[in-house]
Coordinates of C-alpha atoms and ligand atoms in Angstrom, one line a residue:
X1 CA -44.7 94.7 -218.8
X2 CA -48.2 96.3 -219.3
X3 CA -48.7 98.4 -216.1
X4 CA -49.0 101.5 -216.1
X5 CA -46.7 103.3 -213.0
X6 CA -48.9 104.3 -211.2
X7 CA -49.9 100.8 -210.5
X8 CA -46.5 100.7 -208.8
X9 CA -46.8 101.9 -205.5
X10 CA -43.5 101.6 -203.8
X11 CA -46.1 99.8 -200.9
X12 CA -47.6 96.7 -200.8
X13 CA -49.9 94.9 -203.5
X14 CA -51.0 92.8 -206.0
X15 CA -48.3 91.8 -208.8
X16 CA -48.3 90.5 -211.8
X17 CA -45.6 88.5 -212.8
X18 CA -42.8 89.5 -214.0
X19 CA -39.6 88.3 -216.3
X20 CA -37.6 90.8 -214.8
X21 CA -38.4 89.9 -211.6
X22 CA -35.9 87.3 -209.9
X23 CA -38.7 85.0 -208.9
X24 CA -39.6 84.6 -204.9
X25 CA -38.9 80.9 -204.2
X26 CA -35.2 81.1 -205.6
X27 CA -34.0 84.2 -203.6
X28 CA -35.6 83.0 -200.8
X29 CA -34.8 79.4 -201.3
X30 CA -31.3 80.4 -202.2
X31 CA -31.3 83.0 -198.8
X32 CA -32.7 80.2 -196.5
X33 CA -29.5 77.8 -197.4
X34 CA -27.3 80.7 -196.7
X35 CA -28.8 81.0 -193.3
X36 CA -28.0 77.7 -192.8
X37 CA -24.5 77.8 -194.5
X38 CA -23.3 80.9 -192.5
X39 CA -24.9 78.5 -189.8
X40 CA -22.9 74.9 -190.2
X41 CA -19.2 76.9 -191.1
X42 CA -19.0 79.4 -187.9
X43 CA -20.2 82.5 -189.6
X44 CA -23.0 83.2 -187.1
X45 CA -21.6 81.8 -183.7
X46 CA -21.4 82.8 -180.2
X47 CA -18.4 84.5 -181.0
X48 CA -19.5 86.1 -184.5
X49 CA -23.4 86.8 -183.5
X50 CA -24.2 89.4 -186.1
X51 CA -23.5 89.6 -189.7
X52 CA -24.1 91.1 -193.1
X53 CA -24.5 88.8 -196.2
X54 CA -24.4 89.6 -199.8
X55 CA -25.7 87.3 -202.3
X56 CA -23.6 88.1 -205.3
X57 CA -25.6 86.3 -207.7
X58 CA -28.6 88.2 -207.3
X59 CA -26.6 91.5 -207.3
X60 CA -25.7 90.6 -210.8
X61 CA -28.9 90.0 -211.9
X62 CA -30.2 92.8 -210.7
X63 CA -27.4 95.4 -212.7
X64 CA -28.6 93.1 -215.3
X65 CA -31.6 94.0 -215.1
X66 CA -31.0 97.8 -215.2
X67 CA -29.2 97.6 -217.8
X68 CA -31.8 94.8 -219.6
X69 CA -34.3 98.2 -219.1
X70 CA -32.4 100.3 -220.7
X71 CA -31.1 98.0 -223.5
X72 CA -32.6 100.2 -226.7
X73 CA -30.7 103.2 -225.9
X74 CA -27.1 102.9 -226.5
X75 CA -24.3 104.1 -224.4
X76 CA -25.8 105.0 -220.9
X77 CA -23.4 104.9 -218.2
X78 CA -25.0 103.3 -214.9
X79 CA -23.5 104.3 -211.9
X80 CA -24.2 102.8 -208.4
X81 CA -24.4 105.5 -205.5
X82 CA -21.4 104.3 -203.5
X83 CA -23.4 105.7 -200.2
X84 CA -26.3 102.5 -200.4
X85 CA -22.9 100.0 -200.2
X86 CA -19.8 101.2 -199.3
X87 CA -17.6 98.3 -199.6
X88 CA -14.6 97.7 -201.9
X89 CA -15.3 94.2 -202.9
X90 CA -19.3 94.9 -203.5
X91 CA -18.1 98.1 -205.7
X92 CA -15.4 96.0 -207.7
X93 CA -17.9 93.3 -208.2
X94 CA -20.3 96.0 -209.8
X95 CA -17.4 97.8 -211.6
X96 CA -16.8 93.7 -212.7
X97 CA -20.6 94.2 -213.8
X98 CA -20.0 97.2 -216.0
X99 CA -21.3 99.5 -213.5
X100 CA -19.3 103.4 -213.1
X101 CA -19.7 104.9 -209.5
X102 CA -21.2 107.8 -208.1
X103 CA -19.4 109.7 -205.5
X104 CA -20.2 112.4 -202.2
X105 CA -17.7 112.3 -200.6
X106 CA -13.5 112.4 -200.8
X107 CA -13.8 109.1 -199.1
X108 CA -16.4 107.8 -201.5
X109 CA -14.0 108.8 -204.2
X110 CA -11.3 107.0 -202.4
X111 CA -13.2 103.5 -202.1
X112 CA -14.1 103.9 -206.0
X113 CA -10.7 104.3 -207.2
X114 CA -9.5 101.7 -204.4
X115 CA -12.4 99.4 -206.1
X116 CA -10.8 99.9 -210.2
X117 CA -13.8 102.2 -211.5
X118 CA -11.8 104.1 -214.3
X119 CA -12.1 107.4 -213.6
X120 CA -14.4 108.3 -216.8
X121 CA -17.4 106.0 -214.9
X122 CA -17.0 107.7 -212.0
X123 CA -19.4 110.8 -210.9
X124 CA -18.6 113.3 -208.2
X125 CA -21.8 114.8 -206.4
X126 CA -22.6 116.6 -202.7
X127 CA -23.5 119.3 -201.7
X128 CA -20.4 120.6 -199.8
X129 CA -17.4 119.7 -202.0
X130 CA -14.4 121.5 -200.8
X131 CA -11.9 123.4 -203.2
X132 CA -9.3 120.2 -202.1
X133 CA -12.2 117.9 -203.5
X134 CA -13.3 119.4 -206.3
X135 CA -9.4 119.8 -207.6
X136 CA -8.8 116.2 -206.5
X137 CA -11.8 115.1 -209.4
X138 CA -10.4 117.3 -212.0
X139 CA -7.1 116.2 -211.6
X140 CA -8.4 112.6 -212.2
X141 CA -10.5 113.2 -214.6
X142 CA -14.2 112.2 -213.1
X143 CA -17.1 113.6 -213.8
X144 CA -18.3 117.1 -211.2
X145 CA -21.9 117.9 -211.3
X146 CA -22.1 121.2 -209.5
X147 CA -24.7 121.6 -206.5
X148 CA -24.8 125.0 -207.3
X149 CA -23.4 128.5 -209.0
X150 CA -21.2 129.6 -206.0
X151 CA -20.0 126.3 -206.2
X152 CA -19.5 126.5 -210.5
X153 CA -17.6 130.1 -209.8
X154 CA -15.3 127.7 -207.1
X155 CA -15.0 125.5 -210.9
X156 CA -14.1 128.8 -212.6
X157 CA -10.7 129.6 -210.8
X158 CA -9.5 125.7 -210.5
X159 CA -10.5 124.3 -213.4
X160 CA -7.5 123.7 -216.3
X161 CA -8.2 123.5 -219.5
X162 CA -6.7 120.0 -220.0
X163 CA -9.0 118.6 -217.5
X164 CA -11.0 115.6 -219.0
X165 CA -14.0 116.1 -216.5
X166 CA -17.6 116.3 -217.7
X167 CA -18.8 119.1 -215.8
X168 CA -22.4 119.4 -214.4
X169 CA -25.1 121.6 -212.5
X170 CA -27.2 119.8 -210.0
X171 CA -30.6 121.1 -210.7
X172 CA -33.9 120.6 -208.1
X173 CA -37.7 120.6 -210.7
X174 CA -39.0 121.1 -207.3
X175 CA -41.6 118.5 -208.3
X176 CA -42.8 117.7 -204.7
X177 CA -41.9 115.5 -202.1
X178 CA -43.0 111.7 -201.1
X179 CA -44.0 109.8 -197.9
X180 CA -40.7 110.3 -196.3
X181 CA -40.0 114.0 -195.6
X182 CA -35.9 113.0 -194.8
X183 CA -35.7 111.0 -198.3
X184 CA -37.5 113.7 -200.7
X185 CA -34.6 115.6 -202.5
X186 CA -36.9 117.6 -204.5
X187 CA -39.2 119.7 -202.2
X188 CA -39.6 123.1 -202.3
X189 CA -36.4 123.8 -200.2
X190 CA -34.5 121.0 -199.9
X191 CA -30.6 121.0 -199.9
X192 CA -29.6 120.0 -203.1
X193 CA -28.8 121.9 -206.6
X194 CA -30.8 125.2 -208.0
X195 CA -34.0 125.1 -206.7
X196 CA -35.6 125.8 -210.4
X197 CA -38.9 127.3 -209.7
X198 CA -37.3 130.1 -207.5
X199 CA -37.9 133.5 -208.8
X200 CA -34.6 134.0 -211.6
X201 CA -33.6 130.6 -211.3
X202 CA -34.2 129.7 -214.7
X203 CA -33.0 132.1 -216.4
X204 CA -29.2 132.5 -213.7
X205 CA -29.3 129.1 -215.5
X206 CA -29.3 129.5 -218.7
X207 CA -26.8 131.8 -218.0
X208 CA -24.2 129.8 -216.3
X209 CA -24.7 127.6 -219.6
X210 CA -23.4 130.5 -221.4
X211 CA -20.8 131.9 -219.6
X212 CA -19.2 128.0 -219.9
X213 CA -18.8 126.7 -223.0
X214 CA -17.5 123.7 -220.7
X215 CA -20.7 123.2 -218.7
X216 CA -22.8 120.3 -220.7
X217 CA -24.4 118.1 -218.3
X218 CA -27.4 119.0 -216.1
X219 CA -27.8 116.6 -213.4
X220 CA -30.9 116.1 -210.9
X221 CA -31.6 113.0 -208.8
X222 CA -35.6 112.8 -207.4
X223 CA -35.5 110.0 -204.8
X224 CA -36.0 108.1 -202.7
X225 CA -37.4 105.9 -200.8
X226 CA -41.2 106.7 -200.6
X227 CA -41.5 108.7 -203.6
X228 CA -44.0 107.3 -206.5
X229 CA -42.4 106.8 -210.1
X230 CA -44.6 109.5 -211.2
X231 CA -43.0 111.6 -209.1
X232 CA -39.3 110.7 -210.1
X233 CA -40.3 111.1 -213.6
X234 CA -41.6 114.4 -213.5
X235 CA -38.4 115.5 -212.3
X236 CA -36.0 114.0 -215.0
X237 CA -38.8 115.6 -217.5
X238 CA -38.0 119.0 -215.9
X239 CA -34.5 118.3 -216.1
X240 CA -34.9 117.0 -219.8
X241 CA -37.0 120.4 -220.6
X242 CA -34.7 122.5 -219.4
X243 CA -31.5 121.1 -221.3
X244 CA -34.1 122.1 -224.8
X245 CA -34.2 124.9 -223.7
X246 CA -30.6 125.9 -222.5
X247 CA -29.6 124.3 -225.9
X248 CA -32.1 126.5 -227.8
X249 CA -31.4 129.0 -226.2
X250 CA -27.5 129.3 -226.8
X251 CA -28.1 128.1 -230.5
X252 CA -26.2 125.1 -230.1
X253 CA -25.8 121.6 -228.6
X254 CA -24.1 122.7 -225.5
X255 CA -25.9 120.4 -223.1
X256 CA -25.1 117.3 -224.3
X257 CA -25.8 114.5 -221.4
X258 CA -28.3 114.3 -219.2
X259 CA -27.6 112.6 -215.3
X260 CA -31.0 111.2 -214.5
X261 CA -29.9 110.4 -210.4
X262 CA -31.5 107.3 -209.3
X263 CA -33.7 106.9 -206.1
X264 CA -35.9 103.9 -207.5
X265 CA -38.4 103.1 -204.0
X266 CA -37.4 99.3 -202.7
X267 CA -40.3 97.2 -201.8
X268 CA -39.8 96.4 -197.7
X269 CA -42.7 94.7 -197.6
X270 CA -42.7 91.1 -199.4
X271 CA -40.1 89.0 -201.6
X272 CA -41.0 91.0 -205.4
X273 CA -39.5 93.2 -206.7
X274 CA -41.4 96.7 -207.3
X275 CA -41.3 98.6 -209.1
X276 CA -38.9 97.5 -211.5
X277 CA -36.6 99.3 -214.0
X278 CA -38.6 98.8 -216.7
X279 CA -41.7 100.0 -214.4
X280 CA -39.3 103.2 -214.3
X281 CA -37.9 103.4 -218.2
X282 CA -42.0 103.2 -218.8
X283 CA -42.7 106.1 -216.9
X284 CA -39.7 108.2 -217.9
X285 CA -40.8 107.3 -221.5
X286 CA -44.3 108.5 -221.0
X287 CA -43.7 111.4 -219.0
X288 CA -40.3 112.5 -221.1
X289 CA -40.8 110.6 -224.9
X290 CA -37.9 112.1 -226.3
X291 CA -35.2 111.6 -223.3
X292 CA -34.2 108.1 -225.2
X293 CA -34.0 109.9 -228.6
X294 CA -30.0 110.0 -228.3
X295 CA -29.9 113.1 -228.5
X296 CA -28.8 113.4 -225.0
X297 CA -26.2 110.8 -223.0
X298 CA -27.7 109.4 -220.3
X299 CA -26.2 108.4 -216.8
X300 CA -28.3 106.9 -213.8
X301 CA -27.4 106.8 -210.2
X302 CA -28.8 103.8 -208.2
X303 CA -28.1 102.5 -205.1
X304 CA -31.5 100.9 -202.5
X305 CA -32.3 99.0 -205.3
X306 CA -29.9 97.5 -206.9
X307 CA -28.8 96.2 -203.3
X308 CA -31.3 95.8 -200.7
X309 CA -33.2 92.8 -201.8
X310 CA -29.5 91.0 -202.4
X311 CA -28.6 91.0 -198.5
X312 CA -29.5 90.3 -195.3
X313 CA -28.6 90.7 -191.5
X314 CA -28.2 87.1 -189.8
X315 CA -28.2 87.7 -185.8
X316 CA -28.1 85.6 -182.9
X317 CA -30.6 85.8 -180.0
X318 CA -28.8 85.5 -176.8
X319 CA -32.1 86.0 -174.5
X320 CA -35.6 86.0 -174.3
X321 CA -37.8 88.0 -171.6
X322 CA -41.2 88.9 -170.6
X323 CA -42.0 92.5 -169.5
X324 CA -44.7 94.2 -169.0
X325 CA -46.6 91.9 -170.3
X326 CA -44.5 91.4 -173.4
X327 CA -42.2 89.3 -175.1
X328 CA -39.1 90.3 -175.9
X329 CA -36.0 88.9 -177.9
X330 CA -32.4 89.9 -177.4
X331 CA -30.5 89.9 -180.6
X332 CA -27.1 91.3 -181.7
X333 CA -29.3 93.7 -184.8
X334 CA -30.1 96.4 -183.6
X335 CA -29.1 100.2 -184.4
X336 CA -25.5 99.6 -184.8
X337 CA -26.3 98.2 -187.9
X338 CA -30.0 98.9 -188.6
X339 CA -30.2 102.9 -188.0
X340 CA -32.6 103.7 -189.9
X341 CA -35.1 101.9 -188.6
X342 CA -34.5 101.9 -185.5
X343 CA -35.0 106.0 -185.3
X344 CA -37.7 105.7 -188.2
X345 CA -39.5 102.5 -187.1
X346 CA -42.7 103.6 -189.4
X347 CA -41.3 104.7 -192.3
X348 CA -38.4 101.7 -192.8
X349 CA -40.0 98.5 -191.0
X350 CA -38.1 95.2 -192.2
X351 CA -39.3 91.5 -192.7
X352 CA -38.1 89.1 -190.3
X353 CA -37.5 85.9 -190.3
X354 CA -37.1 83.2 -187.6
X355 CA -34.5 80.6 -187.7
X356 CA -33.1 77.6 -185.0
X357 CA -29.9 77.2 -183.9
X358 CA -29.5 75.0 -186.6
X359 CA -30.1 77.9 -189.7
X360 CA -33.0 76.4 -190.4
X361 CA -36.3 77.7 -190.6
X362 CA -38.2 77.8 -187.4
X363 CA -41.9 76.5 -187.7
X364 CA -44.6 77.2 -184.6
X365 CA -47.3 78.6 -183.7
X366 CA -46.9 82.8 -184.3
X367 CA -45.8 84.6 -181.1
X368 CA -45.4 88.6 -180.6
X369 CA -42.8 89.8 -180.0
X370 CA -40.6 92.6 -180.0
X371 CA -36.7 91.9 -181.9
X372 CA -34.5 94.4 -179.7
X373 CA -31.0 95.1 -180.3
X374 CA -27.9 95.4 -178.0
X375 CA -27.4 99.2 -177.7
X376 CA -28.0 100.5 -174.6
X377 CA -31.0 102.6 -175.2
X378 CA -34.6 101.6 -174.9
X379 CA -35.6 102.5 -178.2
X380 CA -32.7 99.8 -179.6
X381 CA -35.8 97.7 -181.4
X382 CA -35.9 96.6 -185.0
X383 CA -39.9 95.0 -184.9
X384 CA -42.0 95.4 -182.3
X385 CA -45.1 93.2 -181.7
X386 CA -44.1 90.9 -184.9
X387 CA -45.8 87.7 -184.8
X388 CA -43.0 84.5 -185.4
X389 CA -42.4 81.8 -183.9
X390 CA -41.5 81.5 -180.4
X391 CA -37.3 82.6 -180.3
X392 CA -35.5 81.1 -177.6
X393 CA -31.6 81.5 -177.0
X394 CA -29.4 80.5 -179.3
X395 CA -32.1 81.3 -182.3
X396 CA -31.5 83.4 -185.6
X397 CA -33.1 86.2 -186.6
X398 CA -32.6 87.7 -190.5
X399 CA -33.5 91.0 -191.3
X400 CA -34.3 91.0 -194.6
X401 CA -33.7 93.5 -197.7
X402 CA -30.4 95.3 -195.8
X403 CA -28.1 94.8 -198.7
X404 CA -27.9 98.7 -198.9
X405 CA -28.0 101.1 -195.8
X406 CA -27.6 98.9 -193.4
X407 CA -25.0 96.8 -192.5
X408 CA -22.8 98.5 -195.0
X409 CA -23.3 102.0 -193.2
X410 CA -22.1 100.8 -189.0
X411 CA -23.1 103.1 -186.2
X412 CA -20.7 103.4 -183.4
X413 CA -23.1 103.5 -180.8
X414 CA -21.8 101.6 -177.7
X415 CA -18.1 101.4 -179.0
X416 CA -20.5 98.0 -180.6
X417 CA -17.9 96.2 -183.4
X418 CA -18.8 96.5 -187.6
X419 CA -20.2 93.2 -188.1
X420 CA -18.7 91.1 -190.2
X421 CA -20.0 90.9 -194.1
X422 CA -19.7 88.1 -196.0
X423 CA -20.8 87.3 -200.3
X424 CA -22.2 84.0 -200.9
X425 CA -22.9 82.2 -204.0
X426 CA -24.8 78.9 -204.4
X427 CA -23.2 76.5 -206.4
X428 CA -26.8 75.2 -208.3
X429 CA -30.6 75.4 -207.2
X430 CA -29.4 72.7 -204.2
X431 CA -25.8 73.1 -204.2
X432 CA -23.2 74.3 -201.6
X433 CA -23.2 77.8 -200.6
X434 CA -19.5 79.0 -200.3
X435 CA -18.9 82.7 -198.9
X436 CA -15.7 85.3 -199.6
X437 CA -14.9 87.7 -196.7
X438 CA -16.1 91.1 -197.9
X439 CA -15.0 92.9 -194.1
X440 CA -13.8 91.8 -191.1
X441 CA -15.6 92.2 -188.0
X442 CA -14.0 95.5 -186.2
X443 CA -11.3 94.0 -183.8
X444 CA -11.0 95.3 -180.3
X445 CA -7.4 96.4 -181.0
X446 CA -9.2 98.8 -184.4
X447 CA -12.1 100.1 -181.7
X448 CA -9.5 101.2 -179.1
X449 CA -7.2 102.8 -181.5
X450 CA -10.2 104.1 -183.0
X451 CA -11.6 106.4 -179.5
X452 CA -8.0 107.9 -179.2
X453 CA -5.9 105.0 -177.5
X454 CA -3.2 106.6 -179.5
X455 CA -3.6 109.7 -177.6
X456 CA -4.5 108.3 -174.4
X457 CA -2.4 110.8 -172.3
X458 CA -3.7 113.9 -173.6
X459 CA -5.8 115.2 -171.3
X460 CA -4.0 113.9 -168.1
X461 CA -1.4 116.1 -169.2
X462 CA -3.3 118.9 -169.8
X463 CA -3.0 121.8 -167.2
X464 CA -3.6 125.5 -167.2
X465 CA -1.0 127.5 -168.8
X466 CA 0.4 125.0 -171.3
X467 CA 0.2 125.5 -174.8
X468 CA -3.3 123.9 -176.7
X469 CA -1.5 121.1 -177.5
X470 CA 0.6 120.2 -175.1
X471 CA -0.6 116.4 -174.9
X472 CA -0.4 115.8 -178.5
X473 CA 1.8 112.5 -178.8
X474 CA 3.5 113.6 -182.2
Ligands
LIG1 C1 -28.5 108.5 -202.6 C2 -28.4 109.5 -204.2 C3 -28.4 108.2 -204.7 C4 -29.1 106.8 -205.2 O1 -30.0 107.1 -204.2 P1 -30.7 105.6 -203.7 O2 -32.5 106.1 -203.5 O3 -29.9 104.5 -203.5 O4 -30.8 105.3 -205.4 C5 -28.2 108.6 -206.4 N1 -27.7 110.1 -206.7 C6 -27.5 110.8 -205.5 C7 -27.0 112.6 -205.8 C8 -27.6 110.4 -204.5 O5 -27.4 111.7 -203.4

């Protein structure tokens, strides 16, 4: 790869061929085969009108590309950010591929443990860890990155000498934001980490390390979608320089590892993977040449870039209609499974494919159509005026690049069920597609249970004067 990082902005443009990039045709032909097989095997049907799909060979190839890009640096711990695809079978697949796991809540920690990650390969981040959460992490021996110096003070009082947890401190290098404000972690006023360029902050960080010989890691995560590679690399470089400064000031190699985060943006405009992990390593090498010298152990935390292009949502078209001169396809893929796209359509556009009732790609002259979802609010539209072959009842639409932060992160609006998720694998270039259930569609019983069924009488029984918890059922 000889391209400079600046040739890889997070938006479309011509791309050179690259060996680390899965070829366009192999991925899209695998996906076409998966759509057809999903329809043929009844996984997309009138009774199961929307589902998420994960290409397991694609996931393995993406992990291999990440490991390959860092191959010259031994001992890097690559973790997967659980929030990007918080499904236990997916996490276990990633563990099987040699990944660790980054978690940011008690729930994610539980998923990581259930998925079988060794505690030493789990990293706990989060800006609001409770004492209980810190205690559990230290007892398990998972690495913890404190988000602030106040949190270090909590760790002071909770830490027992025997803990095997690697302990770190997150810093915000304040290198600036990308094109999506809410996705920018390193602005001057971002909520994460110690704001390094604020008055007195650097000195306070050095002191925090001096006072705590067990504090051995610096953490930063600059991202994500909409952030250019140079910005991410600059944030890592500032953190690397801080580690050198701490060690020089303290006269000892106290900082032994750097957790450089994730945040590589994903190209949602077409099928190509760019920037690649090789581009990322090239940008890091340019910004911080010593980073790969072996002086520091390295940890990465990638989410979207590992999973987004390895998953898609399939949804049936239930009806079509015309309104005010506009053609609308009413499908089962809306805000419950494509939340960010519906609420921020300009920042999170998705490619959409049109397939017939048999699951074969649809042909026909392009017609501008709104692709709407099932939720009862007017903005529940995943694409406006999209030119596609004319859709009809029983067709299937595919939302590409949705393997991260889409079907794995559903929204419970309208009590719509969480969609089923299936992994798939194609046996050879023209072979059959085999599916495995990753998550069942949520049942109506589960929806009722999660909606307070056990407490159904709780409120009609509440009358003035009684104890506040009178209606509680247990
Ligand atoms: C979300 C997150 C990640 C992963 O971000 P991606 O953009 O999905 O790669 C990594 N580290 C931390 C601390 C995060 O919050």
